[in-house]
mmCIF file of C-alpha atoms in Angstrom:
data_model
loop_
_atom_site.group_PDB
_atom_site.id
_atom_site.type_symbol
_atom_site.label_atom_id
_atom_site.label_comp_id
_atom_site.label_asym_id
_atom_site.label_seq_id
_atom_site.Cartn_x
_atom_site.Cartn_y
_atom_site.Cartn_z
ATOM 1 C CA UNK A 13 0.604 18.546 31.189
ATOM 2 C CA UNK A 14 0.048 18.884 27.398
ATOM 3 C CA UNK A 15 -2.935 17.230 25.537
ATOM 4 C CA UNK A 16 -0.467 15.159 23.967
ATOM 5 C CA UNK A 17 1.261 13.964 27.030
ATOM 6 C CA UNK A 18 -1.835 12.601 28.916
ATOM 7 C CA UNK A 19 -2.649 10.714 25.752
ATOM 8 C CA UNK A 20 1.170 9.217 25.781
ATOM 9 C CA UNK A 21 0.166 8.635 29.848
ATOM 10 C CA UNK A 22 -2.892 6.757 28.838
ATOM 11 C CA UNK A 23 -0.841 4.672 26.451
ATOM 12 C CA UNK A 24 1.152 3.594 29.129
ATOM 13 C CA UNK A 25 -1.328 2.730 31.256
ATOM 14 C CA UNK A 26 -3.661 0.916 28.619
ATOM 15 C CA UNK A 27 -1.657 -0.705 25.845
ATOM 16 C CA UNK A 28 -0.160 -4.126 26.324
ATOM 17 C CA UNK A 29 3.294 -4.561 27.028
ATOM 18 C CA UNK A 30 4.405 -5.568 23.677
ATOM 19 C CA UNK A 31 2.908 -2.571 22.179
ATOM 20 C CA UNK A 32 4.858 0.184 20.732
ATOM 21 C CA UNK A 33 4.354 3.585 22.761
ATOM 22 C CA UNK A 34 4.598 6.819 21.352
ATOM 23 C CA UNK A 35 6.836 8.277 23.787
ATOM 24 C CA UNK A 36 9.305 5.406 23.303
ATOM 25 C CA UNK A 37 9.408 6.242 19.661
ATOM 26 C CA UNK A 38 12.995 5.635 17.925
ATOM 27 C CA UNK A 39 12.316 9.911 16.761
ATOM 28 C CA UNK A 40 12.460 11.191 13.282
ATOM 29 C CA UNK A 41 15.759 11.317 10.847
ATOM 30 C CA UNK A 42 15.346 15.013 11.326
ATOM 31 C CA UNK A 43 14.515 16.805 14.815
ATOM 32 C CA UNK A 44 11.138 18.753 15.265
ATOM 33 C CA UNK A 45 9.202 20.217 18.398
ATOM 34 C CA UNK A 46 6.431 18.053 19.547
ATOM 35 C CA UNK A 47 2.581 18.898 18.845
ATOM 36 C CA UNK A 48 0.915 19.870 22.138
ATOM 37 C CA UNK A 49 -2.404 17.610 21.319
ATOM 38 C CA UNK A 50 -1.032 14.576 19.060
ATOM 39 C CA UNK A 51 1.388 12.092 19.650
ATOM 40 C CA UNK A 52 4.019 11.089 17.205
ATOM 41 C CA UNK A 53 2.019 8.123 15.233
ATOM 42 C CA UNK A 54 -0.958 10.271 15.364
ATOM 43 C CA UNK A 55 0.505 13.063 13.696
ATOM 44 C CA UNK A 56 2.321 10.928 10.860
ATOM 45 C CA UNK A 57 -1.288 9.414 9.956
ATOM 46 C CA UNK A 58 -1.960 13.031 9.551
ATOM 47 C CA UNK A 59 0.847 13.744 7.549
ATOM 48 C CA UNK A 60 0.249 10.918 4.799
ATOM 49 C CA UNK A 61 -3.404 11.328 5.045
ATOM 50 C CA UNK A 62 -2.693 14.681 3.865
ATOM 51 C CA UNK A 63 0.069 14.293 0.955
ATOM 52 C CA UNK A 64 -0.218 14.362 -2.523
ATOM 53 C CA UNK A 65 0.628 10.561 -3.283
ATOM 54 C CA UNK A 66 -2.299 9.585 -1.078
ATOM 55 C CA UNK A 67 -4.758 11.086 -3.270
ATOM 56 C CA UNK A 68 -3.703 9.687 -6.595
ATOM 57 C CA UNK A 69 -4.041 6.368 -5.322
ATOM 58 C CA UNK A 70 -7.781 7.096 -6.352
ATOM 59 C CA UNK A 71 -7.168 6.788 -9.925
ATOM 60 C CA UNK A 72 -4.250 3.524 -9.490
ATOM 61 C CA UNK A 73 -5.426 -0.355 -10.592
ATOM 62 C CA UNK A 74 -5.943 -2.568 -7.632
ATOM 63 C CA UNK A 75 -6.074 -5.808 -9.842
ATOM 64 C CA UNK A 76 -8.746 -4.837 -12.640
ATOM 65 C CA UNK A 77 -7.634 -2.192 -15.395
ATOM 66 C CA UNK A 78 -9.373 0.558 -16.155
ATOM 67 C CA UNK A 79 -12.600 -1.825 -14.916
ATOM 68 C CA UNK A 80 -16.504 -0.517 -16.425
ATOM 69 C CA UNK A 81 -18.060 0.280 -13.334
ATOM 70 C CA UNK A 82 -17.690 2.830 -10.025
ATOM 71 C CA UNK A 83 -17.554 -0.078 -7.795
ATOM 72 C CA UNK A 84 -14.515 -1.624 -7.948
ATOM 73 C CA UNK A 85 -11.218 -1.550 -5.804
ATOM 74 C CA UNK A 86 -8.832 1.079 -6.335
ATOM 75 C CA UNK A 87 -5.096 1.051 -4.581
ATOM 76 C CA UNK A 88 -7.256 3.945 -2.169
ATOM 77 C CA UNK A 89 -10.107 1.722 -1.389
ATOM 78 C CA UNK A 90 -8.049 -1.484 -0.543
ATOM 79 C CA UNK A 91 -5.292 0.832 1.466
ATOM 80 C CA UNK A 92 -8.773 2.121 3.593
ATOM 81 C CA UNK A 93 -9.692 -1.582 3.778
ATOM 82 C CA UNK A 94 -6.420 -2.425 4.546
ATOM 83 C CA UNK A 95 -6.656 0.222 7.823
ATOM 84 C CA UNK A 96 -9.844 -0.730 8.780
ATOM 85 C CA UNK A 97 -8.837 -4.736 9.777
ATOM 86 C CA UNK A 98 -5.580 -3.842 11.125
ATOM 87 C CA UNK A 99 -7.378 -1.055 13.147
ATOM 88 C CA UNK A 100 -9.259 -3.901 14.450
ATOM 89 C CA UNK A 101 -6.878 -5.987 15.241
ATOM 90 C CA UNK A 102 -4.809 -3.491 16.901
ATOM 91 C CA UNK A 103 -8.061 -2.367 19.359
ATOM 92 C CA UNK A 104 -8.464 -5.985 20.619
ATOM 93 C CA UNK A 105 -4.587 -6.724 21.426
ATOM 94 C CA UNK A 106 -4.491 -3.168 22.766
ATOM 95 C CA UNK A 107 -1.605 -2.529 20.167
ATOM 96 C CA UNK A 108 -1.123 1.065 18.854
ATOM 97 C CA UNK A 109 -3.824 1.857 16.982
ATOM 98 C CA UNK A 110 -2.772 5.032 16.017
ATOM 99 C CA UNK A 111 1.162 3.407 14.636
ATOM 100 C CA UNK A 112 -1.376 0.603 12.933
ATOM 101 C CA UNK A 113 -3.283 3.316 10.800
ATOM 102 C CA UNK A 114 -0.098 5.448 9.949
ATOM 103 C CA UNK A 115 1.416 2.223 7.850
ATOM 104 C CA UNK A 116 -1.497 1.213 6.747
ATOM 105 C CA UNK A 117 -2.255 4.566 5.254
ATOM 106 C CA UNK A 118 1.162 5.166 4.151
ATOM 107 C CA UNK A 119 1.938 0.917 2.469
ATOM 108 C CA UNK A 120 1.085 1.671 -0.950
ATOM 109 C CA UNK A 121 1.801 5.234 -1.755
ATOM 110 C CA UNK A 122 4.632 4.626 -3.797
ATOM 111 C CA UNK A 123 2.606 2.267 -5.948
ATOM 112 C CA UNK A 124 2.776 2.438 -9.989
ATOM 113 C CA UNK A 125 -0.204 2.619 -11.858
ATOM 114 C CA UNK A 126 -1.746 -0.241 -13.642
ATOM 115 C CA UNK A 127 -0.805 -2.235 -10.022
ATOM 116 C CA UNK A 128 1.742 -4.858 -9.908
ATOM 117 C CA UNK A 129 1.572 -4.960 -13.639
ATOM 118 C CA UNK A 130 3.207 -1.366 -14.010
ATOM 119 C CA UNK A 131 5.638 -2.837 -10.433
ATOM 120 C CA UNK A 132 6.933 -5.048 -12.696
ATOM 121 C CA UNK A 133 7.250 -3.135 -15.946
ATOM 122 C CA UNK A 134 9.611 -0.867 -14.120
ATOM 123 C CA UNK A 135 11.245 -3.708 -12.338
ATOM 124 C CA UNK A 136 12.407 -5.288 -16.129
ATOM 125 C CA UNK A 137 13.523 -1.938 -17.457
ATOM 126 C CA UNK A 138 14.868 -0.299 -15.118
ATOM 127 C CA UNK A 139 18.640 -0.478 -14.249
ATOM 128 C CA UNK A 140 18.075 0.390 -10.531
ATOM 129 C CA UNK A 141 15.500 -2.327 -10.368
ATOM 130 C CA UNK A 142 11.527 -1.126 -8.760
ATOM 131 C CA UNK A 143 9.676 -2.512 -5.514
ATOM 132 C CA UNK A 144 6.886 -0.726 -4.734
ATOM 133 C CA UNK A 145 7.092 -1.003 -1.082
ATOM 134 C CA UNK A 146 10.644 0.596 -1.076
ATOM 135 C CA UNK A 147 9.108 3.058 -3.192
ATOM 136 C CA UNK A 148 6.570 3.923 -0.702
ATOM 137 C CA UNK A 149 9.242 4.528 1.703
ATOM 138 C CA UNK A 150 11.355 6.773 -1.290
ATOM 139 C CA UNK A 151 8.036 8.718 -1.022
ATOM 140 C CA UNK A 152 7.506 9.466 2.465
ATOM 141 C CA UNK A 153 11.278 10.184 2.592
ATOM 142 C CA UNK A 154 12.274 12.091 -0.513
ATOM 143 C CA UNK A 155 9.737 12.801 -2.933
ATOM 144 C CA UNK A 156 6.916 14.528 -0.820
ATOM 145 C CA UNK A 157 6.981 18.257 0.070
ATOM 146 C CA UNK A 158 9.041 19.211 -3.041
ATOM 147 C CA UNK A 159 11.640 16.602 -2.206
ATOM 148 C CA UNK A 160 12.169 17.095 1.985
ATOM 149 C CA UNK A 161 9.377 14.323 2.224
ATOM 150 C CA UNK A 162 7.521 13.891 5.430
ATOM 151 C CA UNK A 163 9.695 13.687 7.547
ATOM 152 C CA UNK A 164 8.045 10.545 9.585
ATOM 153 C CA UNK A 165 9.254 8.274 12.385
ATOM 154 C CA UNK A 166 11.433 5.055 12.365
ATOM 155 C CA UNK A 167 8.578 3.031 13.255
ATOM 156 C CA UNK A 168 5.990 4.104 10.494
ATOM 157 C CA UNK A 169 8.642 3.659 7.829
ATOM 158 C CA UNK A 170 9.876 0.575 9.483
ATOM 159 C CA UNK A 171 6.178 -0.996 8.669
ATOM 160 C CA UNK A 172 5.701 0.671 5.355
ATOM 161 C CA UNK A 173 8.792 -0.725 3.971
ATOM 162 C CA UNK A 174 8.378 -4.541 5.445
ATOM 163 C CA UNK A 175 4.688 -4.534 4.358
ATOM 164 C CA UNK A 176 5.434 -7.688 1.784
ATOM 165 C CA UNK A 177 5.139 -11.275 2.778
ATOM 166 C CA UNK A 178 8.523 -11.514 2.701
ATOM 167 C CA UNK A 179 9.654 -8.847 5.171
ATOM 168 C CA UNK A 180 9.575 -8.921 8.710
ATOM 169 C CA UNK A 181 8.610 -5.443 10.464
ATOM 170 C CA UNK A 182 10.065 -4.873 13.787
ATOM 171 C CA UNK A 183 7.281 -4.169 15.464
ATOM 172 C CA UNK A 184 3.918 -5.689 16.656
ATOM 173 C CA UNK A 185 1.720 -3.170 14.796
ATOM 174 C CA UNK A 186 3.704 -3.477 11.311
ATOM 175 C CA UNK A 187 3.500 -7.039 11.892
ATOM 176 C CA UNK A 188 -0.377 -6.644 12.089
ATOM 177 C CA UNK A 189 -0.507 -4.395 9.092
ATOM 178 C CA UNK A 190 1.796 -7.296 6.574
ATOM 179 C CA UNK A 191 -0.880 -9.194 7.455
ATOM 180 C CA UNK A 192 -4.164 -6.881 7.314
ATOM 181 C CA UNK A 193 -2.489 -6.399 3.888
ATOM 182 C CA UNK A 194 -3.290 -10.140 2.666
ATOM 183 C CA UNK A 195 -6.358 -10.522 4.433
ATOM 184 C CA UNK A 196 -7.864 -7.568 2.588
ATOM 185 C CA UNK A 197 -6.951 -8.131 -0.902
ATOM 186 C CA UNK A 198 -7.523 -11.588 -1.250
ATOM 187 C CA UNK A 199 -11.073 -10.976 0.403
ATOM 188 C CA UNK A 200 -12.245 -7.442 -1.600
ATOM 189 C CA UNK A 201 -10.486 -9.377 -5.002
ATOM 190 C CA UNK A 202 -13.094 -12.308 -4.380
ATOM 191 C CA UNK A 203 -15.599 -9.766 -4.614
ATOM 192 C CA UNK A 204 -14.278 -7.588 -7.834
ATOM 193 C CA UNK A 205 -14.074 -11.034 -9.110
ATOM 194 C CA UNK A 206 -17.431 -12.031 -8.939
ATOM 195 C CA UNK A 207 -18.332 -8.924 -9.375
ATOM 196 C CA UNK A 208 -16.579 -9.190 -12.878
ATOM 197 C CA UNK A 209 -18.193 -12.231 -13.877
ATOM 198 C CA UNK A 210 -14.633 -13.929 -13.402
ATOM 199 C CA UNK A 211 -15.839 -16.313 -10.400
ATOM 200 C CA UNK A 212 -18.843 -17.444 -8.506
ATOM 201 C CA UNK A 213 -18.371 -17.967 -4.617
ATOM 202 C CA UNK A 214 -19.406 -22.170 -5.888
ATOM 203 C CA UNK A 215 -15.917 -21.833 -7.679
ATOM 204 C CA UNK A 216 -14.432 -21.347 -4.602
ATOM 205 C CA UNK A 217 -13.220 -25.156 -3.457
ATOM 206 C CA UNK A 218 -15.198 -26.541 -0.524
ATOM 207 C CA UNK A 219 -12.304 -27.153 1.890
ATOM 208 C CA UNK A 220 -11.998 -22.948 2.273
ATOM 209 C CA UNK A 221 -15.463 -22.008 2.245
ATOM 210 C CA UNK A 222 -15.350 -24.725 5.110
ATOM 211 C CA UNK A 223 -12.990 -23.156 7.197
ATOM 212 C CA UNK A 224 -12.904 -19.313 6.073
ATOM 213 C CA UNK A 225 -17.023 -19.906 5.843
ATOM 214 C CA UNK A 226 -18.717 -18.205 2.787
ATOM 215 C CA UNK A 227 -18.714 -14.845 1.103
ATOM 216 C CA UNK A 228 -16.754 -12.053 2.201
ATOM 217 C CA UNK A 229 -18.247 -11.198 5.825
ATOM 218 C CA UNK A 230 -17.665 -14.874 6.899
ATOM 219 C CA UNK A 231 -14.629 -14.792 5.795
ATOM 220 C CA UNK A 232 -13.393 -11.547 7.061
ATOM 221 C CA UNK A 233 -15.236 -12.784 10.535
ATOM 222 C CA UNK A 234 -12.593 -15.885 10.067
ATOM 223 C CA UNK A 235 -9.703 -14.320 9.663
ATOM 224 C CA UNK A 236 -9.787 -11.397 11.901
ATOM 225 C CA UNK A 237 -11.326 -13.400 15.587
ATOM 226 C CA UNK A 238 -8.638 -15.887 14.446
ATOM 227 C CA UNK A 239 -5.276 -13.531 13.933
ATOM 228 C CA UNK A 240 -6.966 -11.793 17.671
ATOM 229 C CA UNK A 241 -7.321 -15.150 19.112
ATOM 230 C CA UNK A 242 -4.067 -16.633 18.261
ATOM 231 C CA UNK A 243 -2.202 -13.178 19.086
ATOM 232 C CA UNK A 244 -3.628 -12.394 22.130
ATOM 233 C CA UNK A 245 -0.759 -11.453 24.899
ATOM 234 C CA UNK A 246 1.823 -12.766 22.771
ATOM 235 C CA UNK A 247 5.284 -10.944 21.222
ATOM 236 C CA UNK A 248 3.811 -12.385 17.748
ATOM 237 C CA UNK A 249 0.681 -11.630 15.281
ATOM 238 C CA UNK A 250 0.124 -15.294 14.090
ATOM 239 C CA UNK A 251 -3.265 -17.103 12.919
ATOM 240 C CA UNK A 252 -3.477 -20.791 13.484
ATOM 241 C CA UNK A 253 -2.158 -23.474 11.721
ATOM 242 C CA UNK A 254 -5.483 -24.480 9.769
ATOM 243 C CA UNK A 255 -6.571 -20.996 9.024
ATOM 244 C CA UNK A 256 -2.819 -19.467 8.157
ATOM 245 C CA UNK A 257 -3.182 -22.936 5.991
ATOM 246 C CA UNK A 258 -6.238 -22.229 4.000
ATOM 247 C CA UNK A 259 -5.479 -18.192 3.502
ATOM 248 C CA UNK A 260 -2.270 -19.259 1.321
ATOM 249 C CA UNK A 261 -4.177 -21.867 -0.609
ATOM 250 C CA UNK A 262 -6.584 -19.375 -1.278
ATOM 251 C CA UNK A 263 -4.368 -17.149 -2.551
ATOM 252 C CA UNK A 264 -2.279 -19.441 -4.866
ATOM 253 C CA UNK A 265 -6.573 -20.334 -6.116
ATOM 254 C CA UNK A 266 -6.409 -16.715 -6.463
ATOM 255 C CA UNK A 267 -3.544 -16.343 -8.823
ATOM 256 C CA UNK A 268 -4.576 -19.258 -11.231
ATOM 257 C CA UNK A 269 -7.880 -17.835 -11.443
ATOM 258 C CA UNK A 270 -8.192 -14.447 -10.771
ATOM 259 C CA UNK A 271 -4.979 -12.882 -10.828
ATOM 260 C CA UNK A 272 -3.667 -14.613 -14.375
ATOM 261 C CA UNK A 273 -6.881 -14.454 -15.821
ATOM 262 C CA UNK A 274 -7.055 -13.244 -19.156
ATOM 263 C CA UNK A 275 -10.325 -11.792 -18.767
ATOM 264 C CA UNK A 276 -9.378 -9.803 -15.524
ATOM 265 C CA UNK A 277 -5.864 -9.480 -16.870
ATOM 266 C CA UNK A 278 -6.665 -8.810 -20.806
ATOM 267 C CA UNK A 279 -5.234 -5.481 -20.797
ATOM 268 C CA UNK A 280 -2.152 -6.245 -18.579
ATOM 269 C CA UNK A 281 0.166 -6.542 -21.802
ATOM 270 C CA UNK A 282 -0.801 -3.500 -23.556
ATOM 271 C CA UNK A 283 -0.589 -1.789 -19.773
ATOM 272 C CA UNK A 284 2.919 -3.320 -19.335
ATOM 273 C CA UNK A 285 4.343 -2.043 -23.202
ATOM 274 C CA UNK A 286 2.852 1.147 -22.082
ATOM 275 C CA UNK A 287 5.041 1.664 -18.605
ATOM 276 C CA UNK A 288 8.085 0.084 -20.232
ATOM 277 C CA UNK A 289 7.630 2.849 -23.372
ATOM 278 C CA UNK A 290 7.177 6.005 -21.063
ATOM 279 C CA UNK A 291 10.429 4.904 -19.219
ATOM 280 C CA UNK A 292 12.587 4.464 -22.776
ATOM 281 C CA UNK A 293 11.237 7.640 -23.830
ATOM 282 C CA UNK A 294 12.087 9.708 -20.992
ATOM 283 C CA UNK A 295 15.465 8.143 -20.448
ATOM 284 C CA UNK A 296 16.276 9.795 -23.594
ATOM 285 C CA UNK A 297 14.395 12.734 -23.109
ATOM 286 C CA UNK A 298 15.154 13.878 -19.201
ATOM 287 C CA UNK A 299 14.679 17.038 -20.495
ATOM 288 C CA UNK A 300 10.518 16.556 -19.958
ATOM 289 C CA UNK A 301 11.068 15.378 -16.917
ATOM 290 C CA UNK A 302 9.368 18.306 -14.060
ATOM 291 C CA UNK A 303 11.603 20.238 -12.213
ATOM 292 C CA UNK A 304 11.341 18.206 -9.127
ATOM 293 C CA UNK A 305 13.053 15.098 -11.197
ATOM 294 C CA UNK A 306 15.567 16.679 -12.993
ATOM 295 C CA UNK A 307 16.390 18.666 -9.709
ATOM 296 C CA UNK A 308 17.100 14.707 -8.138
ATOM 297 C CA UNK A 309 19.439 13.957 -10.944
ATOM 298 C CA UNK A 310 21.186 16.852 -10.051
ATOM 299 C CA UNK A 311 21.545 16.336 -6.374
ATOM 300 C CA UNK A 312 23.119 12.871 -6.885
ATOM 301 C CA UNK A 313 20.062 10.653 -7.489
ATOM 302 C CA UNK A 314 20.385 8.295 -10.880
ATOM 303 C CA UNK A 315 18.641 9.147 -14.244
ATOM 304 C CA UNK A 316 16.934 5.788 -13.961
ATOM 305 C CA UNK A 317 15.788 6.287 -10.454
ATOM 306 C CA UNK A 318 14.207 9.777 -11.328
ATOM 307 C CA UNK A 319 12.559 8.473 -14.447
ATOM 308 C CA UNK A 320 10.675 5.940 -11.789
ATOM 309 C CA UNK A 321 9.840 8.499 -9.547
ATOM 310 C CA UNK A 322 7.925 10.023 -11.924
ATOM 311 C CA UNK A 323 6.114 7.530 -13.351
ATOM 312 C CA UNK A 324 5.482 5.562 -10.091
ATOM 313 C CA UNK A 325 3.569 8.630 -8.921
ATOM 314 C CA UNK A 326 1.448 8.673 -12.107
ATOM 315 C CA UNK A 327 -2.037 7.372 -11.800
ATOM 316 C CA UNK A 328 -3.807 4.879 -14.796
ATOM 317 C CA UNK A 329 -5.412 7.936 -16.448
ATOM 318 C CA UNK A 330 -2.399 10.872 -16.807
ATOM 319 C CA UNK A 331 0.005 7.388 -18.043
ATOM 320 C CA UNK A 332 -2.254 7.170 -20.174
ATOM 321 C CA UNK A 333 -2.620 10.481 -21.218
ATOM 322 C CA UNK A 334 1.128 10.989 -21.906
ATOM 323 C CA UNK A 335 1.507 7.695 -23.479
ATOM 324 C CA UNK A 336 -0.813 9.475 -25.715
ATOM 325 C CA UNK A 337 0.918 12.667 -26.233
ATOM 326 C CA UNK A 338 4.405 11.365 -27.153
ATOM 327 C CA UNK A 339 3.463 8.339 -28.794
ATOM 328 C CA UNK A 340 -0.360 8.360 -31.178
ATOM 329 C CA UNK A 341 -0.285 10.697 -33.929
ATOM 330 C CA UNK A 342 -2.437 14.030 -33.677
ATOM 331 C CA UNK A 343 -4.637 12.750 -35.973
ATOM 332 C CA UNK A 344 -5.140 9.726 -34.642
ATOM 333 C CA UNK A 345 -6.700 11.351 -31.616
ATOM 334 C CA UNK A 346 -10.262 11.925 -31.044
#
C-alpha cells in the first residue's frame, strides 16, 4: 500500500461522514497517474501554491491602494488568512482539511489589481463582462502553465468558483471556505482601518462589539467556536441566528465607513480610469499583447476576454508601470 493510499484509508476512517474524501473525488477534466505519497486535494494545494498567479497576489490591493506602510493586507495576506480559519474550521468538523486549503489558496488568483475597484473597471468595459471568482477558475483552467492550466479536480474548482456570497459550493469544505472568506476580510479590514486612521474600535456600534466582543481576537474567537458549534455533525456550515445577524450588519457598517470612504478609497477613481484605459488601449493595439494572449485569440478565445486575461493577472505596480509607458510623456517621467 502506497503512502498515499493509507492517508486516503485514514480519511475514511477519521473524517465525518459528510466530508469529502479524496478517493471519492469527481477526478480531473484530464486523466493523470496518481502520486504515490499525496492525495488528490493535497497535491492541488501544491499545485496553486506553486503557480505564477499565486505570487503576484503579493503586490494586488486588498481594500487600501498603494497604502504607506509594510503592514497592511495584500490579496496574499488575506488569501493566507483566509486558509488559516477555514483550516480551523475544517480540523474541528473533521472536514477535509487538505480540499479546505486547496480553495482557499486557489479563491482569489484570478483577482485584478487595485481589488474590486479594478473587478469592476473591467466589468463596465468589457463586452464579455469580469467576475473575479470565475476568473480564478479561467486561471487554474486555462491560463496557467502556458495556457494547459493546472489541471485540478472538480471539487477544488467547484469551491473556487462559488467562493461569493452568492454562490452555493457543493461541498461541505467550499461551503466552509465562502464563509472563512467573509469572516477574514471584514475582521483584518477592521484592523487596516484603524490602522489607517479611518476608524477606532469605539466607532464600532455597541450592539457588535457585544456579541462579536472587541478587537480582532474576540471577534475572530466569535465567529469561528460559533460557525464549529452550529456546524457540528450537520450536512450544513451555518452560524447562529444572532451571530450570522451581527456579521452582515457589520459588514454593511463596513461599506459606509470603510469600504466607500474617501480617505481609504481616495485613489479608487484615478485606479478605476487607469484599468478602464489599459483595456481601450490594448483593444486597439492586440498587437502588444504577449504571446500567450494573442495565442488565445487565435485558438477561439474573444479579443475582449484576452485583453482581461492580461490585465487581471497584472499586479498594482506593473499596471501602473504600463499605464505609464503608453500613456505620460517621456518627459514627464522622472
Amino acid at each position: 500500500m502506497t503512502i498515499r493510499e493509507q492517508l486516503e484509508q485514514r480519511e475514511t476512517e477519521y473524517l465525518s461522514e459528510y466530508a469529502t474524501r479524496s478517493r471519492d473525488s469527481r477526478g480531473r477534466k484530464r486523466e493523470e497517474p496518481q502520486c504515490d505519497i499525496r492525495p488528490v486535494f493535497q497535491r492541488d494545494r501544491d499545485r496553486i501554491l506553486h503557480c505564477k498567479a499565486f505570487r503576484r497576489m503579493k503586490q494586488k490591493t486588498q481594500v487600501f491602494l498603494l497604502p504607506k506602510g509594510d503592514h497592511y493586507r495584500t490579496r496574499l495576506t488575506h488569501t493566507l488568512e483566509v486558509s488559516q480559519n477555514a483550516r480551523t474550521i475544517a480540523k474541528a468538523l473533521r472536514l477535509n482539511e487538505d480540499l479546505v486549503e486547496a480553495i482557499s489558496l486557489g479563491h482569489d488568483l484570478g483577482h485584478t489589481p487595485f481589488g474590486h475597484a479594478g473587478e469592476r473597471a473591467l466589468n463596465q468595459v468589457a463586452s464579455c463582462g469580469f467576475r473575479h471568482n470565475e476568473q480564478s477558475v479561467r486561471v487554474v483552467e486555462v491560463l496557467e502553465k502556458q495556457g494547459r492550466g493546472l489541471n485540478l479536480t472538480w471539487e477544488v474548482v467547484d469551491g473556487i468558483r462559488n467562493h461569493p456570497s452568492s454562490c452555493s459550493p457543493s461541498t461541505l469544505e467550499g461551503q466552509i471556505v465562502r464563509l472563512s472568506d467573509k469572516i477574514a476580510y471584514i475582521n483584518h479590514d477592521i484592523d487596516d482601518a484603524i490602522r489607517g486612521g479611518i476608524l477606532t474600535e469605539e466607532d464600532i456600534p455597541k450592539r457588535f462589539r457585544d456579541i462579536l466582543g472587541t478587537g480582532i481576537r474576540a471577534r475572530l474567537n466569535t465567529l469561528i467556536h460559533d460557525v464549529i458549534t452550529h456546524s457540528m455533525d450537520r450536512p450544513e456550515i451555518c452560524m447562529s441566528p444572532e451571530v450570522e445577524e451581527a456579521l452582515m450588519d457589520l459588514r454593511k457598517f463596513m461599506f459606509a465607513s470603510v469600504y466607500q470612504n474617501p480617505v481609504a478609497k481616495g485613489e479608487e477613481t484615478k485606479a478605476i480610469h487607469m484599468i478602464q484605459n489599459l483595456y481601450e488601449y490594448y483593444m486597439e493595439h492586440l498587437e502588444l499583447l504577449p504571446d500567450q494572449y494573442r495565442k488565445l485569440i487565435e485558438e477561439g478565445a474573444g479579443e475582449d476576454r484576452a485583453v482581461c486575461d492580461y490585465i487581471s493577472g497584472m499586479t498594482d505596480n506593473y499596471a501602473v508601470k504600463k499605464f505609464e509607458e503608453y500613456f505620460v510623456p517621456q518627459a514627464w517621467k522622472n
